[in-house]
PDB file of C-alpha atoms in Angstrom:
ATOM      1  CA  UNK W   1      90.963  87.626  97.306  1.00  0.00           C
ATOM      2  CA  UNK W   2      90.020  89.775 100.260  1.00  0.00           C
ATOM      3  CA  UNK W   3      88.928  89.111 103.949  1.00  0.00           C
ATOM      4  CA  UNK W   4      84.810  87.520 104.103  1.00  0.00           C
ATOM      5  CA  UNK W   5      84.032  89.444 106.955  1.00  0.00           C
ATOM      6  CA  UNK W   6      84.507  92.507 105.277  1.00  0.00           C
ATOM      7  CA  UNK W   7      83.421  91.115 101.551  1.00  0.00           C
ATOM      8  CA  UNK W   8      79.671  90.657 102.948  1.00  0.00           C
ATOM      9  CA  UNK W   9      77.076  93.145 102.220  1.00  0.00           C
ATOM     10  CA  UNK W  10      73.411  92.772 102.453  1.00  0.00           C
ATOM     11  CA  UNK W  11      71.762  93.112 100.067  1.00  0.00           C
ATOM     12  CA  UNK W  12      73.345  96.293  98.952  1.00  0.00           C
ATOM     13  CA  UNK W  13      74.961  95.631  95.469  1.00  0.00           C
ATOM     14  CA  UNK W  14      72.468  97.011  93.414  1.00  0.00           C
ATOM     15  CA  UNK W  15      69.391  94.526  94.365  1.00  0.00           C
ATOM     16  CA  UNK W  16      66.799  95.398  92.872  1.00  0.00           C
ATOM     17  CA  UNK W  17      63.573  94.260  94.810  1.00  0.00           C
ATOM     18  CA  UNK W  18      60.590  93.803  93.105  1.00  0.00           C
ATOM     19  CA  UNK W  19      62.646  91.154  90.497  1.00  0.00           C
ATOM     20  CA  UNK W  20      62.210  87.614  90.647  1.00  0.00           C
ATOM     21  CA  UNK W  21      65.592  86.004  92.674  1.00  0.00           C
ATOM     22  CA  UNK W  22      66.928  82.988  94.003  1.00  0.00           C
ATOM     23  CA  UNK W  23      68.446  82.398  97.297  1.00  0.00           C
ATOM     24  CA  UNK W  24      71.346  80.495  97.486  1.00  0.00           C
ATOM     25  CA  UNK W  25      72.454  78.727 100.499  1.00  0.00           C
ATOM     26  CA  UNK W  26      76.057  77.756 100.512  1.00  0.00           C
ATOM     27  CA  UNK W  27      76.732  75.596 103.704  1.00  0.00           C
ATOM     28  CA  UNK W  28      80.286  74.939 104.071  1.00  0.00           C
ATOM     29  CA  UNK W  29      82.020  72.284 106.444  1.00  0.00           C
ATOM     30  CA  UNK W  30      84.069  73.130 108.227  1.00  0.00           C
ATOM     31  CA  UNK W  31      83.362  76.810 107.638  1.00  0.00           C
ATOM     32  CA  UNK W  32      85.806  78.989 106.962  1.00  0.00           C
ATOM     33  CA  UNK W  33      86.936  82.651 105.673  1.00  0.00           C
ATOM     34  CA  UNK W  34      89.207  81.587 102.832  1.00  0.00           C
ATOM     35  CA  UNK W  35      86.231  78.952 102.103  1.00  0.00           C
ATOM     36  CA  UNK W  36      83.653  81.592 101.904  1.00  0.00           C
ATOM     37  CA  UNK W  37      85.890  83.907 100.095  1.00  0.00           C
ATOM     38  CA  UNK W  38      85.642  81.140  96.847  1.00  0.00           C
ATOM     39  CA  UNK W  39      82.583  80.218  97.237  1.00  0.00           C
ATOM     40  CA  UNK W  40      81.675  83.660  96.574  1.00  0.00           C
ATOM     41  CA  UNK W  41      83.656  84.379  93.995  1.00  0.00           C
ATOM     42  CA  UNK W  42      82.567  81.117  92.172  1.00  0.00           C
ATOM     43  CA  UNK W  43      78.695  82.328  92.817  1.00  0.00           C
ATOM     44  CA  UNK W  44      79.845  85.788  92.143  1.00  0.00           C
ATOM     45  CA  UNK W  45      80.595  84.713  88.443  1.00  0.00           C
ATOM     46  CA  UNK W  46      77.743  82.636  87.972  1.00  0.00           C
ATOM     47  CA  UNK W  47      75.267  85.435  88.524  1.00  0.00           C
ATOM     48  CA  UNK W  48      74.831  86.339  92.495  1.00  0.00           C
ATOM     49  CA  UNK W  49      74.760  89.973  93.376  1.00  0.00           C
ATOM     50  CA  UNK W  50      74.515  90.220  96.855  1.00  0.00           C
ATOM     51  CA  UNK W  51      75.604  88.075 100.129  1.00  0.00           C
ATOM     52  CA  UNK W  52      75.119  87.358 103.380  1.00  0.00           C
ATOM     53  CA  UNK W  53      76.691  85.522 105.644  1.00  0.00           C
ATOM     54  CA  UNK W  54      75.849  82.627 107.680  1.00  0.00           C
ATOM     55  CA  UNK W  55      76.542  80.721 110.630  1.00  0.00           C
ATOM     56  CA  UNK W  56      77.581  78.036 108.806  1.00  0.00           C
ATOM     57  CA  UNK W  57      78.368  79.110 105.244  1.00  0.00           C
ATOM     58  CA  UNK W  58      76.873  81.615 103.003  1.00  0.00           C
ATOM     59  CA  UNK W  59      73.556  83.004 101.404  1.00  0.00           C
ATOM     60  CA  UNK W  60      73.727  84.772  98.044  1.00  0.00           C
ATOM     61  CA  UNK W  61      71.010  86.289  95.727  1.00  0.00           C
ATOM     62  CA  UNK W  62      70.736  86.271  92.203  1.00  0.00           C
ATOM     63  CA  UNK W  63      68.065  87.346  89.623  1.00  0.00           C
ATOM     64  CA  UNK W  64      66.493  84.172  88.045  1.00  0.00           C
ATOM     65  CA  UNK W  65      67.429  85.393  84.720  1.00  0.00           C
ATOM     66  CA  UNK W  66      71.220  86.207  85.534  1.00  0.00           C
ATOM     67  CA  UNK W  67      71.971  82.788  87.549  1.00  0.00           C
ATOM     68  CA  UNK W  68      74.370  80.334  85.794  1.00  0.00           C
ATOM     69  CA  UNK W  69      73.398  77.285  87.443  1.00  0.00           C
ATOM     70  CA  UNK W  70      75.439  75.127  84.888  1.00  0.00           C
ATOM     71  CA  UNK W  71      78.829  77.221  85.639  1.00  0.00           C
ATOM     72  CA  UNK W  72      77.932  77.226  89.175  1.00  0.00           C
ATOM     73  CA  UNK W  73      77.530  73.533  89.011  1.00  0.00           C
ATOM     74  CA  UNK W  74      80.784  73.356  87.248  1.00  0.00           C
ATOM     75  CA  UNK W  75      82.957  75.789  89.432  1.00  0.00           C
ATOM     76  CA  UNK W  76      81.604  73.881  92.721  1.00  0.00           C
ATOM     77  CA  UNK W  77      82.334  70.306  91.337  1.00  0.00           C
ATOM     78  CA  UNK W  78      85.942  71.873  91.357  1.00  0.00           C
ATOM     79  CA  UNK W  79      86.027  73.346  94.259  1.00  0.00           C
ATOM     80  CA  UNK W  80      89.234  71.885  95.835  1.00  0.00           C
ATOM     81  CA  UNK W  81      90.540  72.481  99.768  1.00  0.00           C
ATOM     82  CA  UNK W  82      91.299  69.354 102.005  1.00  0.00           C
ATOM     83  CA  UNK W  83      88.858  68.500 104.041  1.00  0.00           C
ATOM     84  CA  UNK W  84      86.351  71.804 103.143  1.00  0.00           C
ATOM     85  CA  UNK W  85      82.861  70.302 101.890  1.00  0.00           C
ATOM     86  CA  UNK W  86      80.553  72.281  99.968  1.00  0.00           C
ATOM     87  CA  UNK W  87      76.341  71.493 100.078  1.00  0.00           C
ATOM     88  CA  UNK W  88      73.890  74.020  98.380  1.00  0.00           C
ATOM     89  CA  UNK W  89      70.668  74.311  97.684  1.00  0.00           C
ATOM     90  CA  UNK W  90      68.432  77.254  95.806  1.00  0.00           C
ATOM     91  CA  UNK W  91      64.848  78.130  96.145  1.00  0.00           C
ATOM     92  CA  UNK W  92      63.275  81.604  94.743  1.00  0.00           C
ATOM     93  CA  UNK W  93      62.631  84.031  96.827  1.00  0.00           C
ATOM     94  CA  UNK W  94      59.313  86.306  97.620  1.00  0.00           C
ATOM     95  CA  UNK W  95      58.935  89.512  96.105  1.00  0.00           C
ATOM     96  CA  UNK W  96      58.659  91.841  98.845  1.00  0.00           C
ATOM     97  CA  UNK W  97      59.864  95.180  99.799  1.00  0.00           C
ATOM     98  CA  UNK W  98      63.772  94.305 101.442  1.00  0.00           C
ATOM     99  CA  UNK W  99      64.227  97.787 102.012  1.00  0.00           C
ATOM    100  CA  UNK W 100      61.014  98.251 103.953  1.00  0.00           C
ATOM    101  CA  UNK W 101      62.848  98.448 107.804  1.00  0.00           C
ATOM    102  CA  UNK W 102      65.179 100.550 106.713  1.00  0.00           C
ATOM    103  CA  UNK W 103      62.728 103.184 104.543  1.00  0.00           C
ATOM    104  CA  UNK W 104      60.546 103.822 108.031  1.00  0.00           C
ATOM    105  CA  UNK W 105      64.052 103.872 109.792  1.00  0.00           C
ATOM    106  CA  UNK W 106      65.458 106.705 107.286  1.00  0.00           C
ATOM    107  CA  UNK W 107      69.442 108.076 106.868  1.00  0.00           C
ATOM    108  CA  UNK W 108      71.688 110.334 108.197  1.00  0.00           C
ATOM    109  CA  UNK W 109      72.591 112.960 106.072  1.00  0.00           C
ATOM    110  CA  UNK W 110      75.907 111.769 104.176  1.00  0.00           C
ATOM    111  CA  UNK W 111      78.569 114.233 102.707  1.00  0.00           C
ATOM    112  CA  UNK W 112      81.034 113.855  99.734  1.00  0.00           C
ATOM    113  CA  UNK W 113      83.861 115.665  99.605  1.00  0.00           C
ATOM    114  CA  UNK W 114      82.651 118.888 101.501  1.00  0.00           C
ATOM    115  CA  UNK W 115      80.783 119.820  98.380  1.00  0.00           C
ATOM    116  CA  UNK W 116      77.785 117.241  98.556  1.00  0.00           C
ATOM    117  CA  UNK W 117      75.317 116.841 101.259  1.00  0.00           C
ATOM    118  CA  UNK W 118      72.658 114.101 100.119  1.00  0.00           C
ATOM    119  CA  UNK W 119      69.907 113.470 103.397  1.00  0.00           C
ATOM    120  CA  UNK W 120      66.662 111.891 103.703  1.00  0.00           C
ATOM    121  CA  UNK W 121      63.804 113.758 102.231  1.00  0.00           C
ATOM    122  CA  UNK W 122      61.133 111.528 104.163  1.00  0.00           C
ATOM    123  CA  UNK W 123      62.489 112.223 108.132  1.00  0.00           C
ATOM    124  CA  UNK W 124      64.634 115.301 107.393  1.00  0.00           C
ATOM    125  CA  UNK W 125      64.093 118.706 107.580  1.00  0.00           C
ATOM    126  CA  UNK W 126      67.461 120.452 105.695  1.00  0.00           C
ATOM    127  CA  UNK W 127      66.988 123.393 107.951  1.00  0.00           C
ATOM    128  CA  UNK W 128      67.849 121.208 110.946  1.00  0.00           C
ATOM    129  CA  UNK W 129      70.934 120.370 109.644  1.00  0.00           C
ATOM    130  CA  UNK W 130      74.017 121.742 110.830  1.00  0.00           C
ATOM    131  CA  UNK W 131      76.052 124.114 108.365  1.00  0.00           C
ATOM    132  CA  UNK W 132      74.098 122.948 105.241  1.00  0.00           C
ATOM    133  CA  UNK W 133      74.513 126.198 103.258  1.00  0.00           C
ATOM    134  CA  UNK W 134      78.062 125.256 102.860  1.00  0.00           C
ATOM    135  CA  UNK W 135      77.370 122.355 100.612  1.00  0.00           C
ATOM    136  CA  UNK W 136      76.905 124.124  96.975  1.00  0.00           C
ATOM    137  CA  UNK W 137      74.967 120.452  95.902  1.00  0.00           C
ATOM    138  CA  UNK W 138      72.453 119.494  97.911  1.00  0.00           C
ATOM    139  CA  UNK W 139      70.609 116.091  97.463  1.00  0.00           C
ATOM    140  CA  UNK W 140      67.102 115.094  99.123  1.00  0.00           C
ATOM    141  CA  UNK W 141      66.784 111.538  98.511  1.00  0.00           C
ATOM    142  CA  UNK W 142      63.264 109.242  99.128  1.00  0.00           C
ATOM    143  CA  UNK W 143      64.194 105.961  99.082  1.00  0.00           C
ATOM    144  CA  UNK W 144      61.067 103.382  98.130  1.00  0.00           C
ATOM    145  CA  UNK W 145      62.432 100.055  97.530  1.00  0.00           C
ATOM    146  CA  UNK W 146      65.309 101.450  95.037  1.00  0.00           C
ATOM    147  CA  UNK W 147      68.911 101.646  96.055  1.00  0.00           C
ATOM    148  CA  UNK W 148      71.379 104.843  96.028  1.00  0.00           C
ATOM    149  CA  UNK W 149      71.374 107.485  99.299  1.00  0.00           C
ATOM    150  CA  UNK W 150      74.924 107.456  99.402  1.00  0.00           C
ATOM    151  CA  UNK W 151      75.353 105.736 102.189  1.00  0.00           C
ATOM    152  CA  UNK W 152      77.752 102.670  99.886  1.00  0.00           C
ATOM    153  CA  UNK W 153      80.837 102.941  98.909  1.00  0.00           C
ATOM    154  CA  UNK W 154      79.967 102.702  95.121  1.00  0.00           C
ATOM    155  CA  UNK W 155      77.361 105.793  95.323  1.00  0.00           C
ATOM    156  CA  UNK W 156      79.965 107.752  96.973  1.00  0.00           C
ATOM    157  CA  UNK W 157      82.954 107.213  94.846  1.00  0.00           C
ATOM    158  CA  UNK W 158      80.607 108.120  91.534  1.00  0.00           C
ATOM    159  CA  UNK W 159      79.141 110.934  93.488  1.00  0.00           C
ATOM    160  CA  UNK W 160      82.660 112.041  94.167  1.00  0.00           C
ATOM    161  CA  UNK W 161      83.964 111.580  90.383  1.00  0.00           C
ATOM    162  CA  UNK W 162      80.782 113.715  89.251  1.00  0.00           C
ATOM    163  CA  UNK W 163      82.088 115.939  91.565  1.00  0.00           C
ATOM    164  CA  UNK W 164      85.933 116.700  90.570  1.00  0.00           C
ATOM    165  CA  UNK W 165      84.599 116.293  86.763  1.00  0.00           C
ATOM    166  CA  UNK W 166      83.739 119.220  84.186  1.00  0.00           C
ATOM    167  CA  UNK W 167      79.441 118.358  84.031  1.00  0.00           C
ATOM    168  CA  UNK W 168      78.836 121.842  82.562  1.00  0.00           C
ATOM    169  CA  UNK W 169      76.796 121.619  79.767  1.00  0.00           C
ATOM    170  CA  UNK W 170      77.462 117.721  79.207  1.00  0.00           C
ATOM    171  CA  UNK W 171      74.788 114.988  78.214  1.00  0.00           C
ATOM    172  CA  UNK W 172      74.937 112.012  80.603  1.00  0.00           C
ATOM    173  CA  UNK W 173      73.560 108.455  80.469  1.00  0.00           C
ATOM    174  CA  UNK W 174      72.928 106.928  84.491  1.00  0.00           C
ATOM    175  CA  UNK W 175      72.887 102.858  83.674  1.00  0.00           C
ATOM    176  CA  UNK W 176      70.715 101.286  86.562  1.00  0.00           C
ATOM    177  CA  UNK W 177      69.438 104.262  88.232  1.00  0.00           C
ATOM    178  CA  UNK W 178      68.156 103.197  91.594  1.00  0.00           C
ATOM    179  CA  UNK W 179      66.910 106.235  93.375  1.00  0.00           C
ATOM    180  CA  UNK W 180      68.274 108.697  90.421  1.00  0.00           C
ATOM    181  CA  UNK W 181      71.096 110.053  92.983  1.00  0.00           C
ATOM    182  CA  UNK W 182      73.726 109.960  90.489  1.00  0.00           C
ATOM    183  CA  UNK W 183      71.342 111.878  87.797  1.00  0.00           C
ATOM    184  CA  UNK W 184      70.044 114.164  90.325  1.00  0.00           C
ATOM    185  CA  UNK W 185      73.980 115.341  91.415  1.00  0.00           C
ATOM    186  CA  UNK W 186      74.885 115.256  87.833  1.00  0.00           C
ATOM    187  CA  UNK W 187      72.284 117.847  86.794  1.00  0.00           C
ATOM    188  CA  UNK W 188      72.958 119.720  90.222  1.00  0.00           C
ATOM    189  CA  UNK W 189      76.477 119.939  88.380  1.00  0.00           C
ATOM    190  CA  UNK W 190      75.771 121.388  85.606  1.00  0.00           C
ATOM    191  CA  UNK W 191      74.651 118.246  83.140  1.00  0.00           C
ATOM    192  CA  UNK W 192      72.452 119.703  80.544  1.00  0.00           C
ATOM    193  CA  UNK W 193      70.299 116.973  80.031  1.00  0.00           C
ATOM    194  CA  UNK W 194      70.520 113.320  81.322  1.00  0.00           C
ATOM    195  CA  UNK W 195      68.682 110.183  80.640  1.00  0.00           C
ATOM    196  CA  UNK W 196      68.628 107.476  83.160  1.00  0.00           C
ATOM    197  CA  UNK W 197      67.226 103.977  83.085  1.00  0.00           C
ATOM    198  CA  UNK W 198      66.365 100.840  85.136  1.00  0.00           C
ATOM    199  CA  UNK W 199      64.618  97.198  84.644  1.00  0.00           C
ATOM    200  CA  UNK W 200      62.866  97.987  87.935  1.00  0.00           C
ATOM    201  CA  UNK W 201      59.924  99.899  87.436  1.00  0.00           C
ATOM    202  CA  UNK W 202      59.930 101.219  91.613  1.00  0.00           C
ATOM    203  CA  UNK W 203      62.891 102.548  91.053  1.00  0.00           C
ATOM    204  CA  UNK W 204      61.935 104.314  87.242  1.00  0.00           C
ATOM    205  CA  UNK W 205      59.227 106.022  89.437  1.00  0.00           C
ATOM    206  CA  UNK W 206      61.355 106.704  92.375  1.00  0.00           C
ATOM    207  CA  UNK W 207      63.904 108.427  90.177  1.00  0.00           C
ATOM    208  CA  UNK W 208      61.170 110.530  88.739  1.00  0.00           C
ATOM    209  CA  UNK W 209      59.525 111.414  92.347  1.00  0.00           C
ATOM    210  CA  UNK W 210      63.429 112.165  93.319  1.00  0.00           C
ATOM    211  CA  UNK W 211      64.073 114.685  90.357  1.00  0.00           C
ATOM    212  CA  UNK W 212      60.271 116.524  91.229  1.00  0.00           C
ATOM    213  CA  UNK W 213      61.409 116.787  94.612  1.00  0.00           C
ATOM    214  CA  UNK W 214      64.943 118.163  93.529  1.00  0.00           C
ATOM    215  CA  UNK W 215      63.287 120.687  91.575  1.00  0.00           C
ATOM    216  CA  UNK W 216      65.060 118.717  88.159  1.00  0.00           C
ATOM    217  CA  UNK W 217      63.764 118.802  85.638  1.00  0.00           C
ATOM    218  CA  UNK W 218      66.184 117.591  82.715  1.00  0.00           C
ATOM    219  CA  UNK W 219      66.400 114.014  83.776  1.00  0.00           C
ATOM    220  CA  UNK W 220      64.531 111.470  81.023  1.00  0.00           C
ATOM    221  CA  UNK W 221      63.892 108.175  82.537  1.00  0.00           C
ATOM    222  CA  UNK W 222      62.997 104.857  80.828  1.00  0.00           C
ATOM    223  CA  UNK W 223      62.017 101.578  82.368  1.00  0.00           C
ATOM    224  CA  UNK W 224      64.522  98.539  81.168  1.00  0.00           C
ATOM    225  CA  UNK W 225      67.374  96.903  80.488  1.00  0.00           C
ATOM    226  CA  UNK W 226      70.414  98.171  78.159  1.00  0.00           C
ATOM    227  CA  UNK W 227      68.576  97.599  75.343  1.00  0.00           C
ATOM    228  CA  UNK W 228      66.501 100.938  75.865  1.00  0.00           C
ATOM    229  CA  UNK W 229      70.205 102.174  74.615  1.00  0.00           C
ATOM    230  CA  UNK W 230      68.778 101.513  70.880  1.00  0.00           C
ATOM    231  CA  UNK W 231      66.096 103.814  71.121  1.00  0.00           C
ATOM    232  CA  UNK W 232      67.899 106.961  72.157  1.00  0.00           C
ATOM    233  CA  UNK W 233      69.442 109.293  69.726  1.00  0.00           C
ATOM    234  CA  UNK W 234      72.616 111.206  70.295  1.00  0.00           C
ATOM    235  CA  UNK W 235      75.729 110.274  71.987  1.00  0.00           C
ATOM    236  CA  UNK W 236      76.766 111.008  75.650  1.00  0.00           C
ATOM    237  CA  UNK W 237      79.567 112.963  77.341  1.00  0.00           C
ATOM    238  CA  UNK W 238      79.503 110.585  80.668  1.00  0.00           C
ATOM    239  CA  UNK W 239      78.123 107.367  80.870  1.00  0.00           C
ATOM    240  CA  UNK W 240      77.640 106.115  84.552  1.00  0.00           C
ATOM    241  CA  UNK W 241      76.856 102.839  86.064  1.00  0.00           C
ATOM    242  CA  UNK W 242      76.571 101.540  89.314  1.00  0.00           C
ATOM    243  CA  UNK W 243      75.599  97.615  88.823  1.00  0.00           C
ATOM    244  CA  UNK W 244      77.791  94.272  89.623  1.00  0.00           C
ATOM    245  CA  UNK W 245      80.679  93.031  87.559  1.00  0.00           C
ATOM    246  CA  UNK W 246      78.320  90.790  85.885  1.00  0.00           C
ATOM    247  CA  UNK W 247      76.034  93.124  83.942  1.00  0.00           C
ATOM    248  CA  UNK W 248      78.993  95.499  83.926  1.00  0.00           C
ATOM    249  CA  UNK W 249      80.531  92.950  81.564  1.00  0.00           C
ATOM    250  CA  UNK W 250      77.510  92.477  79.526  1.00  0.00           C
ATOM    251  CA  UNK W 251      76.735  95.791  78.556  1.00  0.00           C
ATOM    252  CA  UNK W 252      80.150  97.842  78.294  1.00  0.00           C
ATOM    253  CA  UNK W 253      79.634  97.098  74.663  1.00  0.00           C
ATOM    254  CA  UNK W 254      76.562  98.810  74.320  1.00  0.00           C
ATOM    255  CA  UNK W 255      77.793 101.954  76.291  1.00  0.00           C
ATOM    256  CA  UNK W 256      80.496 102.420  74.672  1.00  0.00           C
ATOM    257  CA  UNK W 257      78.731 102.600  71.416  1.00  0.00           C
ATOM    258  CA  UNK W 258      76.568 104.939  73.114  1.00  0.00           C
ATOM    259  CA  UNK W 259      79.704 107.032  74.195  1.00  0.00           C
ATOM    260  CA  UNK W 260      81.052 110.368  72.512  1.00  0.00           C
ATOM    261  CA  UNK W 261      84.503 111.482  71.431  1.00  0.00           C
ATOM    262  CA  UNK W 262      86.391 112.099  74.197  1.00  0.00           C
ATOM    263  CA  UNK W 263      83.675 110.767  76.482  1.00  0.00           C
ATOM    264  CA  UNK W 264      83.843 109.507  80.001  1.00  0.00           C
ATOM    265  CA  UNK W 265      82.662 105.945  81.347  1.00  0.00           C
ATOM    266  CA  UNK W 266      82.591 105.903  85.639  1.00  0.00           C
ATOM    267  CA  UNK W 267      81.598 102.342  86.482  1.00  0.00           C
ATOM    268  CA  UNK W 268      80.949 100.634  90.193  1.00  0.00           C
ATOM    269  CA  UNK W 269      79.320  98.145  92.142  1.00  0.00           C
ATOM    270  CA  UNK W 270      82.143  95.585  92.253  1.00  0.00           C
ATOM    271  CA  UNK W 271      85.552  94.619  94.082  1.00  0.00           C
ATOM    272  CA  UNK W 272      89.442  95.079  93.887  1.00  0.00           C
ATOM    273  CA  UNK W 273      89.841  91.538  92.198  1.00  0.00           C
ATOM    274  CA  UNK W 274      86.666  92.582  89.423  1.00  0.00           C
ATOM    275  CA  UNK W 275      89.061  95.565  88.180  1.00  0.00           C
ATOM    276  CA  UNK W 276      91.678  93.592  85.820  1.00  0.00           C
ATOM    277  CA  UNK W 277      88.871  91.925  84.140  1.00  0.00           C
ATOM    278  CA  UNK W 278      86.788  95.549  83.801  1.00  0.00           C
ATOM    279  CA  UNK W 279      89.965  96.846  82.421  1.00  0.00           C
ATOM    280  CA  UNK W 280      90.823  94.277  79.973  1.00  0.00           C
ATOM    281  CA  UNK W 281      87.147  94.334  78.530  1.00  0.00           C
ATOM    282  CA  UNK W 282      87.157  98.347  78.283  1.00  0.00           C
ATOM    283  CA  UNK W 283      90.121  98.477  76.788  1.00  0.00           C
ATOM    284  CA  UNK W 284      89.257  95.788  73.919  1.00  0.00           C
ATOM    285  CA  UNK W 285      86.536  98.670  73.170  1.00  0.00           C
ATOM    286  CA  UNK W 286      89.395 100.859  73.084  1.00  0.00           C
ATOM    287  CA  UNK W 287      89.085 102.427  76.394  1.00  0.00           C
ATOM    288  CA  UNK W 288      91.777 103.614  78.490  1.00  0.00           C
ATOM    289  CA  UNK W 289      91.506 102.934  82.399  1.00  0.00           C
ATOM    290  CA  UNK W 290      92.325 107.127  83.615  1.00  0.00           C
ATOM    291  CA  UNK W 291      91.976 106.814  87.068  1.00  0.00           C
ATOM    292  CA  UNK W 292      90.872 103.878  89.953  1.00  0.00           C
ATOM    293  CA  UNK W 293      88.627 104.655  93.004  1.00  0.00           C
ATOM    294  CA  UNK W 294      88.753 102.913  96.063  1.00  0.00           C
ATOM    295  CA  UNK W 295      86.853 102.666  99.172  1.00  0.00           C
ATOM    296  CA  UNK W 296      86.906  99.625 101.281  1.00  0.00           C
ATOM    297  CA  UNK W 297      87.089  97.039  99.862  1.00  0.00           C
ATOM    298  CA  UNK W 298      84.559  98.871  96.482  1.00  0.00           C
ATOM    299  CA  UNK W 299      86.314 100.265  93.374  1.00  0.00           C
ATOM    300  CA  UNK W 300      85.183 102.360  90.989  1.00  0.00           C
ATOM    301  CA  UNK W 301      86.873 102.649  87.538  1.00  0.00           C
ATOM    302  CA  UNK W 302      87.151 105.982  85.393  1.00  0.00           C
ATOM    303  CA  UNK W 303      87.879 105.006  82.029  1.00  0.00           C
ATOM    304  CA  UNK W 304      88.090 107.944  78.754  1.00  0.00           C
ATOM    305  CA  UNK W 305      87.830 107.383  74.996  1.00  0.00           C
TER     306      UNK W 305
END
């Protein structure tokens, strides 16, 4: 379990806006880090993506189709420290754009490594940044109501691994797409074709807008879940995925059957105490774990076939 203060995000773990979610509000008495630490672990399993925290507790967010409100039901009627009372309630939230502040607001440009410089294509002019040349990738990212700049942990560690890995010529699959980042740098790398999809249709079209403006042009993108994985032929080199533990768990099946010989699977979006149970699951698909990211308190997981 690790430190609240530093667990909370907002609403930064893949969130995808214009879905239908459910606000949870966890009020917890008295309040507490260890307290908030299980309480979001407990909602973390039964479907919640995201958190914030509260004065007096905790908010989370789930999609209405991913909560568990029997297992979180379950988990909280267990919930057991002396003296610690839990009280929750859930209500769905509006569909609006979360990201909108921060769209008008823009970036900073962001590097990786020394090789990768990914800025704002909406308030940045590349020529006004400082030593830019140097970076042989170059990313212009605009962000409408999709996540993936590089400013989180999890972009940056995948960004990084496409980075240090042989993309020459290799077919890649991007899982959950966002703002098509992770395509983009992958065909910037070399990737001779990828195909990238998301159940958010803002961020299928924001992906597309991304590659015109990158000047990509090899990038396929389809609007869905993993099932869209049944309507593509051939295998893929890399499979990438930037989503939370939850859906990670779901769907490593399907990737890996997607995956070919020799292939590579990068997954993120999740914490140190997600990786043993990412592990075991890839390696009953007969997976082996080759290397573990970290960045605060984010992992990302490298596994080979």
């Amino acid at each position: 379990m690790i430190g609240f203060s530093l667990f909370f995000v907002i609403l930064q773990a893949k969130f995808n806006i214009m879905m239908d979610y459910y606000e949870l509000r966890f009020k917890i008495t008295p309040v507490s880090e260890e307290a908030r630490d299980i309480v979001a672990d407990i909602a973390g399993q039964a479907g919640c993506e995201s958190f914030i925290e509260t004065g007096d507790g905790i908010n989370g967010y789930a999609q209405v189709d991913m909560l568990d409100k029997q297992q979180l039901e379950q988990e909280l009627s267990d919930f057991i420290i002396p003296g610690v009372d839990i009280e929750y309630s859930i209500e769905e939230v509006e569909k609006e754009n979360w990201n909108k502040t921060w769209e008008s607001n823009g970036f900073e440009p962001i590097t990786v490594d020394g090789k990768c410089l990914i800025y704002d294509a909406k308030n940045s002019d590349i020529d006004t940044i400082p030593n830019h040349e140097q970076y042989p990738v170059t990313v212009a990212i605009d962000t409408e109501m999709s996540f993936g700049t590089g400013n989180h942990e999890t972009t940056r560690m995948i960004v990084s691994a496409l980075l240090s890995s042989d993309i020459v010529g290799k077919r890649v699959l991007d899982c959950g797409c966002g703002t098509g980042i992770l395509s983009i740098v992958a065909a910037k790398c070399g990737a001779s074709g990828i195909v990238a999809y998301d159940i958010d249709e803002w961020s299928v079209n924001n992906t597309r807008h991304n590659a015109e403006i990158n000047s990509v042009n090899n990038i396929e993108v389809l609007l869905g879940n993993s099932n869209v994985l049944s309507h593509i032929s051939g295998m893929f080199d890399i499979v990438m995925a930037n989503i939370n533990r939850n859906v990670l768990l779901e769907d490593m099946a399907k990737f890996r059957e997607v995956m070919a010989s020799y292939g590579t699977l990068i997954l993120s979006g999740f914490y140190e105490y997600d990786v043993d149970i990412l592990v075991k699951e890839a390696e009953s698909l007969g997976l082996t774990c080759d290397k573990i990211r970290e960045d605060g308190d984010w992992r990302c997981i490298i596994f080979t076939s």
